[in-house]
XYZ file of C-alpha atoms in Angstrom:
308
model
C -127.934 -72.310 -84.732
C -127.094 -71.415 -88.332
C -125.539 -74.789 -89.157
C -128.647 -76.503 -87.772
C -131.153 -74.267 -89.558
C -132.758 -75.890 -92.617
C -135.321 -74.777 -95.143
C -137.297 -77.985 -94.657
C -137.130 -80.588 -91.907
C -138.851 -83.880 -92.676
C -139.870 -86.103 -89.786
C -139.835 -89.698 -90.993
C -137.861 -91.543 -93.635
C -140.528 -93.639 -95.307
C -141.727 -93.283 -98.909
C -143.545 -90.010 -98.140
C -140.574 -88.543 -96.293
C -137.903 -89.390 -98.832
C -140.056 -88.389 -101.793
C -140.588 -85.021 -100.114
C -136.836 -84.812 -99.519
C -136.104 -85.620 -103.159
C -138.442 -82.963 -104.551
C -137.450 -80.314 -102.027
C -133.726 -80.895 -102.541
C -134.136 -80.768 -106.325
C -135.766 -77.356 -105.843
C -132.573 -76.086 -104.235
C -133.794 -76.152 -100.631
C -131.637 -77.234 -97.710
C -133.349 -80.407 -96.521
C -133.004 -82.528 -93.383
C -134.610 -85.946 -92.841
C -134.899 -87.181 -89.259
C -135.484 -90.930 -88.971
C -134.873 -93.150 -85.949
C -134.905 -96.485 -87.805
C -134.002 -97.653 -91.318
C -135.186 -95.882 -94.455
C -138.540 -97.116 -95.692
C -140.619 -96.972 -92.532
C -143.463 -99.473 -92.388
C -142.617 -100.492 -95.955
C -139.591 -102.411 -94.629
C -141.981 -105.043 -93.212
C -143.028 -106.029 -96.743
C -140.896 -108.831 -98.201
C -142.074 -108.418 -101.797
C -143.563 -105.266 -103.326
C -145.218 -105.861 -106.695
C -147.782 -103.056 -106.962
C -145.439 -100.086 -107.250
C -145.258 -98.620 -110.775
C -142.207 -99.444 -112.835
C -141.128 -102.640 -111.101
C -142.399 -104.881 -113.881
C -141.854 -108.564 -113.135
C -139.131 -107.822 -110.612
C -140.595 -107.522 -107.129
C -138.482 -105.705 -104.565
C -138.454 -105.953 -100.788
C -139.416 -102.878 -98.800
C -136.000 -102.475 -97.183
C -134.292 -102.279 -100.582
C -136.854 -99.859 -102.012
C -136.525 -97.650 -98.933
C -132.752 -97.554 -99.287
C -133.077 -96.578 -102.959
C -135.448 -93.753 -102.048
C -132.945 -92.466 -99.492
C -130.100 -92.634 -102.025
C -132.175 -90.725 -104.581
C -132.912 -87.901 -102.163
C -129.350 -87.674 -100.870
C -128.004 -87.570 -104.421
C -129.567 -84.115 -104.699
C -128.275 -82.902 -101.346
C -130.800 -84.015 -98.719
C -129.223 -84.867 -95.372
C -130.272 -87.731 -93.094
C -129.750 -87.894 -89.342
C -130.531 -91.116 -87.500
C -132.126 -89.853 -84.313
C -135.354 -89.911 -82.328
C -137.459 -86.767 -82.236
C -138.340 -85.997 -78.612
C -140.468 -82.864 -79.011
C -141.404 -80.181 -81.496
C -142.400 -76.506 -81.265
C -144.297 -75.993 -84.511
C -145.563 -72.525 -83.654
C -142.115 -71.012 -83.203
C -140.229 -69.095 -85.907
C -138.208 -70.905 -87.061
C -139.784 -74.188 -86.011
C -137.781 -76.087 -83.382
C -137.233 -79.842 -83.276
C -135.626 -81.436 -80.229
C -133.947 -84.812 -80.780
C -131.608 -87.051 -78.842
C -128.888 -85.667 -81.127
C -129.644 -82.047 -80.211
C -131.907 -79.306 -81.554
C -132.650 -78.558 -85.210
C -134.546 -75.644 -86.733
C -136.476 -75.277 -89.975
C -138.646 -72.751 -91.781
C -141.050 -75.530 -92.824
C -141.731 -78.988 -91.429
C -143.139 -81.988 -93.284
C -144.524 -84.655 -90.979
C -144.215 -88.134 -92.478
C -144.136 -90.241 -89.318
C -146.603 -92.782 -90.686
C -148.854 -95.216 -88.891
C -148.249 -98.683 -87.499
C -150.481 -101.722 -87.837
C -151.935 -103.017 -84.600
C -150.651 -106.518 -83.882
C -152.249 -109.493 -82.183
C -149.225 -109.808 -79.908
C -148.856 -113.550 -80.422
C -145.673 -115.597 -80.364
C -144.173 -116.041 -83.852
C -146.335 -113.244 -85.272
C -143.320 -111.139 -86.213
C -141.337 -114.085 -87.562
C -144.229 -115.189 -89.813
C -144.702 -111.807 -91.495
C -144.131 -112.487 -95.174
C -144.514 -116.217 -94.546
C -148.273 -116.341 -94.344
C -148.997 -113.451 -91.990
C -149.696 -110.004 -93.427
C -151.334 -106.687 -92.650
C -152.119 -105.381 -96.140
C -154.427 -107.423 -98.361
C -154.140 -105.007 -101.271
C -150.343 -105.376 -101.101
C -150.013 -109.144 -100.646
C -153.362 -110.660 -101.640
C -152.091 -111.922 -104.994
C -149.765 -114.341 -103.207
C -152.850 -116.262 -102.029
C -154.683 -116.727 -105.291
C -156.709 -119.931 -105.119
C -155.808 -120.521 -101.465
C -157.552 -120.333 -98.101
C -157.054 -117.236 -95.990
C -158.359 -115.649 -92.824
C -158.985 -111.993 -91.971
C -158.966 -110.917 -88.326
C -161.234 -107.980 -87.539
C -164.767 -106.714 -87.967
C -164.407 -103.089 -89.008
C -164.460 -101.423 -92.412
C -160.839 -102.232 -93.212
C -161.235 -105.922 -92.314
C -164.378 -106.348 -94.393
C -162.833 -104.437 -97.281
C -159.822 -106.764 -97.124
C -162.084 -109.826 -97.044
C -164.025 -108.655 -100.097
C -160.807 -107.989 -101.996
C -159.441 -111.412 -101.053
C -162.712 -113.108 -102.032
C -161.910 -112.249 -105.648
C -158.559 -114.023 -105.390
C -158.710 -116.738 -102.768
C -160.613 -120.025 -102.807
C -162.007 -119.422 -99.305
C -161.987 -116.454 -96.933
C -162.788 -116.636 -93.229
C -163.599 -113.468 -91.291
C -162.530 -114.033 -87.695
C -164.241 -111.620 -85.320
C -164.335 -111.526 -81.540
C -167.960 -110.313 -81.520
C -171.182 -111.699 -83.029
C -171.802 -108.709 -85.308
C -169.621 -106.634 -87.593
C -168.618 -103.078 -86.779
C -168.313 -102.331 -90.485
C -170.763 -99.939 -92.136
C -174.002 -101.454 -93.430
C -172.997 -100.825 -97.029
C -170.516 -103.697 -96.744
C -173.058 -106.231 -95.464
C -174.899 -106.691 -98.774
C -171.601 -107.166 -100.576
C -170.634 -109.885 -98.118
C -173.912 -111.721 -98.734
C -173.025 -111.886 -102.425
C -169.537 -113.249 -101.754
C -170.193 -116.996 -101.712
C -166.679 -117.936 -100.631
C -166.691 -115.796 -97.466
C -167.521 -117.455 -94.134
C -167.557 -116.171 -90.565
C -166.004 -117.310 -87.321
C -168.037 -115.327 -84.796
C -167.101 -114.777 -81.153
C -163.656 -116.101 -81.940
C -160.146 -114.984 -81.135
C -156.864 -116.160 -82.632
C -154.849 -117.462 -79.678
C -152.089 -119.334 -81.523
C -150.379 -119.263 -84.910
C -149.553 -122.689 -86.335
C -146.585 -123.016 -88.636
C -144.042 -125.248 -90.313
C -141.636 -122.621 -91.698
C -144.786 -120.961 -93.093
C -148.189 -120.385 -91.532
C -150.337 -123.520 -91.704
C -153.289 -122.420 -89.606
C -154.496 -120.859 -86.388
C -156.016 -121.963 -83.111
C -159.265 -120.173 -82.314
C -160.837 -119.760 -78.906
C -164.597 -119.316 -78.890
C -165.403 -116.625 -76.372
C -168.817 -117.969 -75.356
C -167.773 -121.612 -74.816
C -163.975 -121.262 -74.412
C -163.643 -124.250 -76.722
C -160.638 -124.376 -79.040
C -160.763 -124.955 -82.785
C -158.011 -125.482 -85.333
C -158.529 -123.613 -88.593
C -156.213 -124.555 -91.467
C -155.092 -121.507 -93.444
C -152.523 -120.596 -96.080
C -152.559 -116.962 -95.043
C -153.797 -114.663 -92.297
C -154.376 -110.921 -92.670
C -154.556 -108.968 -89.414
C -156.834 -105.985 -89.901
C -157.618 -104.662 -86.442
C -156.663 -101.069 -87.116
C -153.693 -98.752 -87.316
C -152.134 -96.389 -84.852
C -150.883 -93.068 -86.317
C -147.552 -91.828 -84.983
C -148.856 -88.437 -83.905
C -148.232 -88.309 -80.165
C -145.590 -85.602 -80.595
C -148.097 -83.245 -82.180
C -151.009 -83.475 -79.748
C -152.266 -80.021 -78.900
C -150.341 -78.426 -81.769
C -152.154 -79.713 -84.861
C -155.770 -80.470 -85.705
C -156.430 -84.224 -85.750
C -159.428 -86.411 -86.453
C -161.089 -88.723 -83.939
C -158.586 -91.490 -84.701
C -155.497 -89.341 -84.179
C -154.623 -88.766 -87.844
C -153.487 -85.268 -88.831
C -156.140 -83.270 -90.660
C -154.656 -82.016 -93.933
C -156.202 -81.656 -97.373
C -154.867 -82.829 -100.715
C -152.449 -79.886 -100.528
C -151.070 -81.568 -97.334
C -151.308 -78.269 -95.421
C -152.126 -78.680 -91.731
C -153.757 -76.273 -89.279
C -150.367 -74.631 -88.610
C -148.786 -72.518 -91.386
C -145.573 -74.041 -92.687
C -146.384 -77.527 -91.389
C -147.428 -80.253 -93.832
C -148.530 -83.875 -93.357
C -147.705 -86.566 -95.907
C -148.326 -90.295 -96.145
C -150.107 -92.601 -93.732
C -150.093 -90.025 -90.932
C -152.561 -87.864 -92.877
C -156.318 -88.418 -92.570
C -157.394 -89.957 -95.889
C -159.345 -92.955 -97.208
C -156.571 -94.955 -98.913
C -153.016 -95.685 -97.829
C -150.456 -97.260 -100.156
C -146.817 -96.633 -101.048
C -147.864 -94.795 -104.194
C -150.238 -92.486 -102.302
C -147.496 -91.764 -99.765
C -145.040 -90.763 -102.475
C -147.702 -88.559 -104.080
C -148.230 -86.829 -100.734
C -144.484 -86.341 -100.354
C -144.128 -84.621 -103.706
C -147.143 -82.424 -102.976
C -145.846 -81.463 -99.528
C -142.470 -80.463 -100.970
C -144.178 -78.280 -103.580
C -146.288 -76.403 -101.038
C -143.423 -76.168 -98.552
C -141.349 -74.448 -101.241
C -144.203 -72.007 -101.921
C -144.543 -71.314 -98.194
C -140.823 -70.602 -97.783
C -140.862 -68.294 -100.810
C -143.638 -66.298 -99.177
C -141.665 -65.615 -95.980
C-alpha cells in the first residue's frame, strides 16, 4: 500500500486538475493525477484558444495547452496514470480510489472530473466542431464577427450565448424546440433590445449542412413537420452540460443539476475532498476559472494534510 499512498490524488487531467497538481507538487506533496483520456479534458475539443492570459496573438489548440499543463506539473514531480476510476471511498482514512489499474490511496482528493456538453447527436456534428460548430460562445464567438450564427437552446445559457453573439455577429437565430423560452425573465427584456436576434420557434435541427465547413442547418418545425433550410456560418449548441459526478453520488453534497457543492475554497461536504473546475457548482465556467479553482484546491488540500 505504501507505494500507492499519495498525499493528494487528483481525479481528472484538465486545466483544473493539472493546475492543482502543479501547485501541490511545488509545495512538496506527493501527487497523483488519474486521467483516462488525454491531458486537457474538455479543452481538447477547442481548436483555437485565444482568451487565456499570456497567449498574445498566438492562439493555441486545447490539446497542446493541455499537454503543456501536464508537462509543467510533472516537472515538479507530479505523477500521471492513464486509467479509469471505477469507484471511490471518500470517507475512508486514507481515501481509497479503485481503478482499472488497481487501487490507490490518498490523504486528500481533488475532484476535477469536469462536465461534458450535451450534443445534438447528429451525423457530422463531431467532425464539424471547430469548423462552424461550437459549444462555447464566449470561447469562439470572435470567429464569427459580422457573420450569421444560430444558437440551439432556450435556457439561460443559450440566451446568454445569443446576447453575447449579438454584439459580434450580423445576425443571431435562437433555435428552440418550444414556443417559449425557459430562460429567466430577466433575459427577455434584453432580447427585445437586441435588434439582430430572431427566433425559430418549435424547431429542431435535424441535419447539419456543410462543405468542409458548416454552411447551414435543416430545421424541422414540430407543429407542421415542414422542413426549412437555414443558412449559417456558425452554430452554437447550448442545450446544457452534464457534470461527471456519477462516481460520487451518495458521498458528496450536490445541487439539483448534479454539480458538486463547494465554496470558493473548493471544500466539499467531506473533509479532505475538494472540487475544482467545471464539476463544481458555480455561475461561470472557463479555462481560467478552472485553473484558479485548481490552485485554490491545492492550497487548501495542503492545509488539510498539515492538520492531520
